[in-house]
PDB file of N, CA and C in Angstrom:
ATOM      1  N   MET A   1     -22.402  55.781  32.077  1.00 50.00           N
ATOM      2  CA  MET A   1     -22.162  56.984  32.841  1.00 50.00           C
ATOM      3  C   MET A   1     -20.909  57.696  32.338  1.00 50.00           C
ATOM      4  N   GLY A   2     -19.934  56.934  31.919  1.00 60.00           N
ATOM      5  CA  GLY A   2     -18.705  57.543  31.423  1.00 60.00           C
ATOM      6  C   GLY A   2     -18.949  58.415  30.207  1.00 60.00           C
ATOM      7  N   ASP A   3     -19.800  57.947  29.303  1.00 65.00           N
ATOM      8  CA  ASP A   3     -20.130  58.734  28.109  1.00 65.00           C
ATOM      9  C   ASP A   3     -20.861  60.010  28.480  1.00 65.00           C
ATOM     10  N   LEU A   4     -21.738  59.927  29.452  1.00 61.00           N
ATOM     11  CA  LEU A   4     -22.497  61.108  29.859  1.00 61.00           C
ATOM     12  C   LEU A   4     -21.605  62.172  30.486  1.00 61.00           C
ATOM     13  N   SER A   5     -20.558  61.771  31.150  1.00 65.00           N
ATOM     14  CA  SER A   5     -19.673  62.744  31.787  1.00 65.00           C
ATOM     15  C   SER A   5     -18.895  63.554  30.758  1.00 65.00           C
ATOM     16  N   ASN A   6     -18.795  63.053  29.528  1.00 68.00           N
ATOM     17  CA  ASN A   6     -18.085  63.768  28.472  1.00 68.00           C
ATOM     18  C   ASN A   6     -18.954  64.771  27.717  1.00 68.00           C
ATOM     19  N   VAL A   7     -20.249  64.805  28.003  1.00 65.00           N
ATOM     20  CA  VAL A   7     -21.154  65.725  27.317  1.00 65.00           C
ATOM     21  C   VAL A   7     -20.930  67.132  27.857  1.00 65.00           C
ATOM     22  N   GLN A   8     -20.744  68.077  26.937  1.00 67.00           N
ATOM     23  CA  GLN A   8     -20.516  69.468  27.321  1.00 67.00           C
ATOM     24  C   GLN A   8     -21.837  70.136  27.696  1.00 67.00           C
ATOM     25  N   ASN A   9     -21.806  71.072  28.654  1.00 65.00           N
ATOM     26  CA  ASN A   9     -23.001  71.827  29.018  1.00 65.00           C
ATOM     27  C   ASN A   9     -23.404  72.711  27.854  1.00 65.00           C
ATOM     28  N   SER A  10     -24.701  72.857  27.654  1.00 63.00           N
ATOM     29  CA  SER A  10     -25.222  73.648  26.554  1.00 63.00           C
ATOM     30  C   SER A  10     -26.607  74.143  26.919  1.00 63.00           C
ATOM     31  N   ASP A  11     -27.011  75.302  26.344  1.00 62.00           N
ATOM     32  CA  ASP A  11     -28.365  75.795  26.555  1.00 62.00           C
ATOM     33  C   ASP A  11     -29.386  74.848  25.938  1.00 62.00           C
ATOM     34  N   LEU A  12     -28.979  74.066  24.957  1.00 59.00           N
ATOM     35  CA  LEU A  12     -29.876  73.140  24.288  1.00 59.00           C
ATOM     36  C   LEU A  12     -30.079  71.857  25.083  1.00 59.00           C
ATOM     37  N   LEU A  13     -29.259  71.663  26.074  1.00 64.00           N
ATOM     38  CA  LEU A  13     -29.309  70.439  26.875  1.00 64.00           C
ATOM     39  C   LEU A  13     -30.057  70.715  28.172  1.00 64.00           C
ATOM     40  N   ASP A  14     -31.082  69.946  28.415  1.00 63.00           N
ATOM     41  CA  ASP A  14     -31.866  70.085  29.630  1.00 63.00           C
ATOM     42  C   ASP A  14     -31.672  68.822  30.460  1.00 63.00           C
ATOM     43  N   LYS A  15     -31.324  68.987  31.731  1.00 59.00           N
ATOM     44  CA  LYS A  15     -31.083  67.828  32.578  1.00 59.00           C
ATOM     45  C   LYS A  15     -32.084  67.815  33.719  1.00 59.00           C
ATOM     46  N   LYS A  16     -32.425  66.636  34.114  1.00 58.00           N
ATOM     47  CA  LYS A  16     -33.271  66.476  35.277  1.00 58.00           C
ATOM     48  C   LYS A  16     -32.711  65.322  36.098  1.00 58.00           C
ATOM     49  N   VAL A  17     -32.393  65.613  37.326  1.00 59.00           N
ATOM     50  CA  VAL A  17     -31.847  64.604  38.219  1.00 59.00           C
ATOM     51  C   VAL A  17     -32.876  64.341  39.310  1.00 59.00           C
ATOM     52  N   ILE A  18     -33.240  63.097  39.471  1.00 58.00           N
ATOM     53  CA  ILE A  18     -34.173  62.712  40.517  1.00 58.00           C
ATOM     54  C   ILE A  18     -33.383  61.975  41.587  1.00 58.00           C
ATOM     55  N   LYS A  19     -33.403  62.522  42.773  1.00 61.00           N
ATOM     56  CA  LYS A  19     -32.695  61.889  43.877  1.00 61.00           C
ATOM     57  C   LYS A  19     -33.710  61.148  44.724  1.00 61.00           C
ATOM     58  N   ARG A  20     -33.450  59.907  44.978  1.00 60.00           N
ATOM     59  CA  ARG A  20     -34.348  59.065  45.760  1.00 60.00           C
ATOM     60  C   ARG A  20     -33.646  58.604  47.033  1.00 60.00           C
ATOM     61  N   LYS A  21     -34.469  58.353  48.015  1.00 62.00           N
ATOM     62  CA  LYS A  21     -33.940  57.805  49.252  1.00 62.00           C
ATOM     63  C   LYS A  21     -33.541  56.350  49.052  1.00 62.00           C
ATOM     64  N   THR A  22     -34.349  55.634  48.265  1.00 62.00           N
ATOM     65  CA  THR A  22     -34.091  54.223  48.010  1.00 62.00           C
ATOM     66  C   THR A  22     -34.395  53.916  46.551  1.00 62.00           C
ATOM     67  N   GLU A  23     -33.907  52.797  46.086  1.00 69.00           N
ATOM     68  CA  GLU A  23     -34.235  52.336  44.740  1.00 69.00           C
ATOM     69  C   GLU A  23     -35.668  51.831  44.756  1.00 69.00           C
ATOM     70  N   ALA A  24     -36.433  52.192  43.733  1.00 67.00           N
ATOM     71  CA  ALA A  24     -37.830  51.748  43.657  1.00 67.00           C
ATOM     72  C   ALA A  24     -38.034  50.964  42.372  1.00 67.00           C
ATOM     73  N   GLN A  25     -38.844  49.951  42.457  1.00 74.00           N
ATOM     74  CA  GLN A  25     -39.146  49.127  41.296  1.00 74.00           C
ATOM     75  C   GLN A  25     -40.621  48.742  41.373  1.00 74.00           C
ATOM     76  N   LEU A  26     -41.297  48.880  40.235  1.00 78.00           N
ATOM     77  CA  LEU A  26     -42.713  48.509  40.207  1.00 78.00           C
ATOM     78  C   LEU A  26     -42.851  47.011  40.052  1.00 78.00           C
ATOM     79  N   ILE A  27     -43.761  46.462  40.803  1.00 80.00           N
ATOM     80  CA  ILE A  27     -44.120  45.055  40.641  1.00 80.00           C
ATOM     81  C   ILE A  27     -45.590  45.045  40.256  1.00 80.00           C
ATOM     82  N   LEU A  28     -45.837  44.842  38.965  1.00 83.00           N
ATOM     83  CA  LEU A  28     -47.185  44.893  38.434  1.00 83.00           C
ATOM     84  C   LEU A  28     -47.664  43.488  38.104  1.00 83.00           C
ATOM     85  N   GLY A  29     -48.883  43.192  38.490  1.00 86.00           N
ATOM     86  CA  GLY A  29     -49.466  41.897  38.184  1.00 86.00           C
ATOM     87  C   GLY A  29     -50.274  41.962  36.895  1.00 86.00           C
ATOM     88  N   SER A  30     -50.382  40.861  36.209  1.00 89.00           N
ATOM     89  CA  SER A  30     -51.120  40.830  34.947  1.00 89.00           C
ATOM     90  C   SER A  30     -52.616  41.056  35.158  1.00 89.00           C
ATOM     91  N   ASP A  31     -53.089  40.877  36.380  1.00 91.00           N
ATOM     92  CA  ASP A  31     -54.506  41.068  36.670  1.00 91.00           C
ATOM     93  C   ASP A  31     -54.823  42.465  37.198  1.00 91.00           C
ATOM     94  N   MET A  32     -53.818  43.345  37.267  1.00 91.00           N
ATOM     95  CA  MET A  32     -54.029  44.693  37.790  1.00 91.00           C
ATOM     96  C   MET A  32     -54.705  45.574  36.735  1.00 91.00           C
ATOM     97  N   THR A  33     -55.571  46.481  37.224  1.00 92.00           N
ATOM     98  CA  THR A  33     -56.201  47.444  36.331  1.00 92.00           C
ATOM     99  C   THR A  33     -55.220  48.596  36.083  1.00 92.00           C
ATOM    100  N   ILE A  34     -55.541  49.422  35.103  1.00 91.00           N
ATOM    101  CA  ILE A  34     -54.698  50.592  34.828  1.00 91.00           C
ATOM    102  C   ILE A  34     -54.681  51.506  36.045  1.00 91.00           C
ATOM    103  N   GLU A  35     -55.813  51.631  36.708  1.00 93.00           N
ATOM    104  CA  GLU A  35     -55.888  52.469  37.905  1.00 93.00           C
ATOM    105  C   GLU A  35     -54.954  51.948  38.998  1.00 93.00           C
ATOM    106  N   GLU A  36     -54.947  50.643  39.206  1.00 94.00           N
ATOM    107  CA  GLU A  36     -54.059  50.057  40.218  1.00 94.00           C
ATOM    108  C   GLU A  36     -52.594  50.260  39.848  1.00 94.00           C
ATOM    109  N   GLU A  37     -52.274  50.122  38.573  1.00 93.00           N
ATOM    110  CA  GLU A  37     -50.894  50.362  38.127  1.00 93.00           C
ATOM    111  C   GLU A  37     -50.501  51.812  38.344  1.00 93.00           C
ATOM    112  N   LEU A  38     -51.435  52.725  38.061  1.00 93.00           N
ATOM    113  CA  LEU A  38     -51.172  54.146  38.256  1.00 93.00           C
ATOM    114  C   LEU A  38     -50.913  54.459  39.725  1.00 93.00           C
ATOM    115  N   VAL A  39     -51.701  53.874  40.609  1.00 94.00           N
ATOM    116  CA  VAL A  39     -51.495  54.078  42.050  1.00 94.00           C
ATOM    117  C   VAL A  39     -50.112  53.580  42.463  1.00 94.00           C
ATOM    118  N   GLU A  40     -49.727  52.424  41.970  1.00 93.00           N
ATOM    119  CA  GLU A  40     -48.394  51.887  42.283  1.00 93.00           C
ATOM    120  C   GLU A  40     -47.301  52.850  41.823  1.00 93.00           C
ATOM    121  N   TYR A  41     -47.430  53.350  40.595  1.00 92.00           N
ATOM    122  CA  TYR A  41     -46.432  54.278  40.043  1.00 92.00           C
ATOM    123  C   TYR A  41     -46.363  55.558  40.871  1.00 92.00           C
ATOM    124  N   LEU A  42     -47.508  56.141  41.164  1.00 93.00           N
ATOM    125  CA  LEU A  42     -47.545  57.394  41.921  1.00 93.00           C
ATOM    126  C   LEU A  42     -47.011  57.211  43.340  1.00 93.00           C
ATOM    127  N   SER A  43     -47.276  56.041  43.930  1.00 91.00           N
ATOM    128  CA  SER A  43     -46.841  55.775  45.307  1.00 91.00           C
ATOM    129  C   SER A  43     -45.361  55.470  45.408  1.00 91.00           C
ATOM    130  N   TYR A  44     -44.905  54.508  44.601  1.00 87.00           N
ATOM    131  CA  TYR A  44     -43.557  53.975  44.798  1.00 87.00           C
ATOM    132  C   TYR A  44     -42.487  54.616  43.929  1.00 87.00           C
ATOM    133  N   ILE A  45     -42.856  55.125  42.763  1.00 86.00           N
ATOM    134  CA  ILE A  45     -41.859  55.765  41.899  1.00 86.00           C
ATOM    135  C   ILE A  45     -41.805  57.263  42.164  1.00 86.00           C
ATOM    136  N   LEU A  46     -42.958  57.922  42.151  1.00 88.00           N
ATOM    137  CA  LEU A  46     -42.983  59.371  42.387  1.00 88.00           C
ATOM    138  C   LEU A  46     -43.053  59.739  43.856  1.00 88.00           C
ATOM    139  N   GLU A  47     -43.386  58.761  44.708  1.00 88.00           N
ATOM    140  CA  GLU A  47     -43.461  58.960  46.159  1.00 88.00           C
ATOM    141  C   GLU A  47     -44.361  60.137  46.539  1.00 88.00           C
ATOM    142  N   LEU A  48     -45.550  60.206  45.927  1.00 93.00           N
ATOM    143  CA  LEU A  48     -46.495  61.274  46.224  1.00 93.00           C
ATOM    144  C   LEU A  48     -47.273  60.961  47.494  1.00 93.00           C
ATOM    145  N   GLU A  49     -47.793  62.025  48.093  1.00 95.00           N
ATOM    146  CA  GLU A  49     -48.624  61.877  49.292  1.00 95.00           C
ATOM    147  C   GLU A  49     -49.952  61.236  48.909  1.00 95.00           C
ATOM    148  N   GLU A  50     -50.572  60.563  49.875  1.00 95.00           N
ATOM    149  CA  GLU A  50     -51.818  59.836  49.626  1.00 95.00           C
ATOM    150  C   GLU A  50     -52.923  60.745  49.088  1.00 95.00           C
ATOM    151  N   GLN A  51     -53.039  61.967  49.629  1.00 96.00           N
ATOM    152  CA  GLN A  51     -54.092  62.883  49.171  1.00 96.00           C
ATOM    153  C   GLN A  51     -53.879  63.279  47.710  1.00 96.00           C
ATOM    154  N   LYS A  52     -52.634  63.513  47.311  1.00 96.00           N
ATOM    155  CA  LYS A  52     -52.346  63.846  45.912  1.00 96.00           C
ATOM    156  C   LYS A  52     -52.695  62.680  45.002  1.00 96.00           C
ATOM    157  N   ILE A  53     -52.401  61.483  45.458  1.00 95.00           N
ATOM    158  CA  ILE A  53     -52.713  60.286  44.668  1.00 95.00           C
ATOM    159  C   ILE A  53     -54.219  60.171  44.480  1.00 95.00           C
ATOM    160  N   LYS A  54     -54.987  60.407  45.552  1.00 96.00           N
ATOM    161  CA  LYS A  54     -56.446  60.342  45.451  1.00 96.00           C
ATOM    162  C   LYS A  54     -56.964  61.374  44.450  1.00 96.00           C
ATOM    163  N   ASN A  55     -56.400  62.580  44.482  1.00 96.00           N
ATOM    164  CA  ASN A  55     -56.815  63.623  43.542  1.00 96.00           C
ATOM    165  C   ASN A  55     -56.513  63.221  42.101  1.00 96.00           C
ATOM    166  N   ILE A  56     -55.335  62.675  41.873  1.00 95.00           N
ATOM    167  CA  ILE A  56     -54.937  62.262  40.526  1.00 95.00           C
ATOM    168  C   ILE A  56     -55.825  61.123  40.038  1.00 95.00           C
ATOM    169  N   ILE A  57     -56.104  60.168  40.902  1.00 95.00           N
ATOM    170  CA  ILE A  57     -56.966  59.042  40.522  1.00 95.00           C
ATOM    171  C   ILE A  57     -58.372  59.543  40.207  1.00 95.00           C
ATOM    172  N   GLY A  58     -58.851  60.532  40.950  1.00 94.00           N
ATOM    173  CA  GLY A  58     -60.155  61.123  40.664  1.00 94.00           C
ATOM    174  C   GLY A  58     -60.205  61.734  39.273  1.00 94.00           C
ATOM    175  N   VAL A  59     -59.180  62.497  38.928  1.00 94.00           N
ATOM    176  CA  VAL A  59     -59.096  63.093  37.587  1.00 94.00           C
ATOM    177  C   VAL A  59     -58.991  61.993  36.529  1.00 94.00           C
ATOM    178  N   PHE A  60     -58.180  60.982  36.801  1.00 93.00           N
ATOM    179  CA  PHE A  60     -58.033  59.863  35.872  1.00 93.00           C
ATOM    180  C   PHE A  60     -59.381  59.193  35.603  1.00 93.00           C
ATOM    181  N   ASN A  61     -60.127  58.923  36.663  1.00 92.00           N
ATOM    182  CA  ASN A  61     -61.425  58.269  36.515  1.00 92.00           C
ATOM    183  C   ASN A  61     -62.412  59.145  35.736  1.00 92.00           C
ATOM    184  N   ASP A  62     -62.404  60.454  36.009  1.00 91.00           N
ATOM    185  CA  ASP A  62     -63.281  61.375  35.271  1.00 91.00           C
ATOM    186  C   ASP A  62     -62.953  61.359  33.783  1.00 91.00           C
ATOM    187  N   LYS A  63     -61.676  61.431  33.459  1.00 89.00           N
ATOM    188  CA  LYS A  63     -61.260  61.438  32.054  1.00 89.00           C
ATOM    189  C   LYS A  63     -61.527  60.094  31.392  1.00 89.00           C
ATOM    190  N   ALA A  64     -61.392  59.016  32.138  1.00 88.00           N
ATOM    191  CA  ALA A  64     -61.656  57.694  31.580  1.00 88.00           C
ATOM    192  C   ALA A  64     -63.136  57.561  31.222  1.00 88.00           C
ATOM    193  N   LYS A  65     -64.024  58.105  32.055  1.00 86.00           N
ATOM    194  CA  LYS A  65     -65.460  58.076  31.774  1.00 86.00           C
ATOM    195  C   LYS A  65     -65.776  58.883  30.516  1.00 86.00           C
ATOM    196  N   GLU A  66     -65.132  60.073  30.382  1.00 83.00           N
ATOM    197  CA  GLU A  66     -65.331  60.900  29.202  1.00 83.00           C
ATOM    198  C   GLU A  66     -64.872  60.175  27.934  1.00 83.00           C
ATOM    199  N   ALA A  67     -63.764  59.482  28.031  1.00 81.00           N
ATOM    200  CA  ALA A  67     -63.220  58.769  26.876  1.00 81.00           C
ATOM    201  C   ALA A  67     -64.147  57.648  26.437  1.00 81.00           C
ATOM    202  N   GLU A  68     -64.793  56.991  27.379  1.00 66.00           N
ATOM    203  CA  GLU A  68     -65.711  55.914  27.045  1.00 66.00           C
ATOM    204  C   GLU A  68     -66.961  56.437  26.372  1.00 66.00           C
ATOM    205  N   VAL A  69     -67.413  57.642  26.745  1.00 64.00           N
ATOM    206  CA  VAL A  69     -68.636  58.225  26.192  1.00 64.00           C
ATOM    207  C   VAL A  69     -68.414  58.670  24.756  1.00 64.00           C
ATOM    208  N   GLU A  70     -67.253  59.221  24.456  1.00 56.00           N
ATOM    209  CA  GLU A  70     -66.980  59.763  23.120  1.00 56.00           C
ATOM    210  C   GLU A  70     -66.838  58.715  22.112  1.00 56.00           C
TER     211      GLU A  70
END
């Protein structure tokens, strides 16, 4: 953090600060599917609403089916 405080502001520098209510950490099991891991990430890291998660999972599943066909 000390090194970062010495960085000068610049138009070339883009910052993004994510403020969380609590610290979040993913606990992924070796038997989890990619879909289950994605739900965990969307829920606990991004803290998205359940309806948004369902929409994202729907798109994920559609794209996964397309990828298998090609």
